[in-house]
Coordinates of C-alpha atoms in Angstrom, one line a residue:
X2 CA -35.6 -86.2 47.2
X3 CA -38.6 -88.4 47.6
X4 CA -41.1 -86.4 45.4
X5 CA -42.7 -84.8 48.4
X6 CA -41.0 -81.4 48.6
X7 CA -43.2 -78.9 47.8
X8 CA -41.9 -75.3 46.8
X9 CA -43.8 -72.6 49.1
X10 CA -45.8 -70.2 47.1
X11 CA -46.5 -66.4 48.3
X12 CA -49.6 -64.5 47.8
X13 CA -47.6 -61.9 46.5
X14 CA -43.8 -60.8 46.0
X15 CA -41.9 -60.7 49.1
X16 CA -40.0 -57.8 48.3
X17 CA -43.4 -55.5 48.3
X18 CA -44.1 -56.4 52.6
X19 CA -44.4 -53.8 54.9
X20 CA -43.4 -53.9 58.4
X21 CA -45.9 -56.1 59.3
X22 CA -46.3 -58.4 57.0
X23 CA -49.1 -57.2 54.9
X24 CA -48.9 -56.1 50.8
X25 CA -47.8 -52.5 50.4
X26 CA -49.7 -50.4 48.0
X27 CA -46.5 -48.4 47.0
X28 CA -45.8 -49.6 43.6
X29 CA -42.0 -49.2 41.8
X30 CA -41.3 -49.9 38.3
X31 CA -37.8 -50.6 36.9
X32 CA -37.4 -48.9 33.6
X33 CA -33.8 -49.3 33.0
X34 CA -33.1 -50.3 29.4
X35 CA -30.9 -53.2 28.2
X36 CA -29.7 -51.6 25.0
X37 CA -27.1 -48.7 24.0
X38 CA -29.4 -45.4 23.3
X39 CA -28.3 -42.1 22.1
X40 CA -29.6 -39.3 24.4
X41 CA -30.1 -35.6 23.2
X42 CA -31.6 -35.0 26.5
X43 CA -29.7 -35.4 28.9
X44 CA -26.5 -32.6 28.7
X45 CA -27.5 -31.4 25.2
X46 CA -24.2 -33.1 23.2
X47 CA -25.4 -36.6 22.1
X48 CA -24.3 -38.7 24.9
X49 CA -24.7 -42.3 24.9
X50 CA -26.1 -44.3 27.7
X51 CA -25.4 -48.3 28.5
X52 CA -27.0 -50.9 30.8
X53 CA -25.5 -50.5 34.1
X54 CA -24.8 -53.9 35.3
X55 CA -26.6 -53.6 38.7
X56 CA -29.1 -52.1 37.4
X57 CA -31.7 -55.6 37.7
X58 CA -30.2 -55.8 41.5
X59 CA -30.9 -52.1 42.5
X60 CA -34.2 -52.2 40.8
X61 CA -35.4 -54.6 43.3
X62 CA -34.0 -52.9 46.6
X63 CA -35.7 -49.7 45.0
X64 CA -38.4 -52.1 45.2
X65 CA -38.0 -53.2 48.5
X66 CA -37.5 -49.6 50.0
X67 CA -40.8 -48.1 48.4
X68 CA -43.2 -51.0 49.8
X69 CA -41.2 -50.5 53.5
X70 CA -41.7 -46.4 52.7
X71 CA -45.9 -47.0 53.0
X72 CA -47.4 -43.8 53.8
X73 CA -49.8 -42.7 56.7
X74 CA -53.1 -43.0 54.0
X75 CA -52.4 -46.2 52.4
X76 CA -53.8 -44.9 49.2
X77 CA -50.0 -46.0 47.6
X78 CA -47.6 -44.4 45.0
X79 CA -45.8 -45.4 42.2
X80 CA -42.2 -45.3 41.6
X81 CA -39.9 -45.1 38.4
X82 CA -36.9 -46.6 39.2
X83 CA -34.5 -46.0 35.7
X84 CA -30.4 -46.6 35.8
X85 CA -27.8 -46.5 33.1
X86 CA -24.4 -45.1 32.6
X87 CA -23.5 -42.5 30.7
X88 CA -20.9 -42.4 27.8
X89 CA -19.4 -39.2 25.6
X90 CA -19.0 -41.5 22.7
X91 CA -20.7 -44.3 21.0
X92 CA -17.2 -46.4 20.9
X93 CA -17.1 -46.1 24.9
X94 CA -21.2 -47.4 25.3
X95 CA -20.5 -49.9 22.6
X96 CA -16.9 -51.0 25.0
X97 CA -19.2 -50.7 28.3
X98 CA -21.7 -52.7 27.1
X99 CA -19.9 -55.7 25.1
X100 CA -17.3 -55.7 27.0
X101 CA -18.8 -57.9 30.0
X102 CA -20.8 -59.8 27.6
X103 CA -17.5 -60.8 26.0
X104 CA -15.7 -61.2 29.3
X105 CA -18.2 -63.6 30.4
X106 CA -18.2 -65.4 27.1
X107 CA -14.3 -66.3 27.8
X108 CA -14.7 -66.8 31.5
X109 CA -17.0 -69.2 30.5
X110 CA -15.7 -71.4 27.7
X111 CA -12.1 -72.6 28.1

């Protein structure tokens, strides 16, 4: 209130601690996309895949897990962490992806 408050800083991000308090070396990387894509890959008939809205959330106990996970060696991995959801049709991605947007939009101005 006074000025005096300092915010604490870390030497590192919290969520990448092992056990005992030190930095792990396993390494994760959140890959999930924020956009509608088309995927020919994935069953073969042109699915559609949306952002999965806990997708930012999971990606950081994902994070958490892999730096607690620290092998015997210490020589670290790295993980690629990638949710979405999965649509038949481009109307239903398009529905599951502006829909909350929109939702929230209303919620949020009367």
């Amino acid at each position: 209130v006074d000025g005096k408050y300092v915010e604490p800083r870390f030497e590192f991000d919290p969520y990448l601690r092992t056990r005992d308090g030190k930095k792990s070396m396993n390494k994760s990387k959140n890959a999930s996309s924020q956009l509608m894509t088309k995927s020919d890959t994935l069953g073969g008939h042109g699915e559609w895949t949306s952002p999965f809205v806990m997708a930012a959330v999971n990606g950081e106990v994902v994070k958490r897990s892999q730096a607690l996970s620290e092998g015997g060696n210490g020589s670290g991995s790295t993980l690629t962490y990638e949710e979405f959801v999965v649509n038949p049709t481009f109307k239903e991605a398009f529905l599951g992806w502006f829909g909350p947007i929109l939702g929230m939009t209303a919620l949020l101005n009367p």
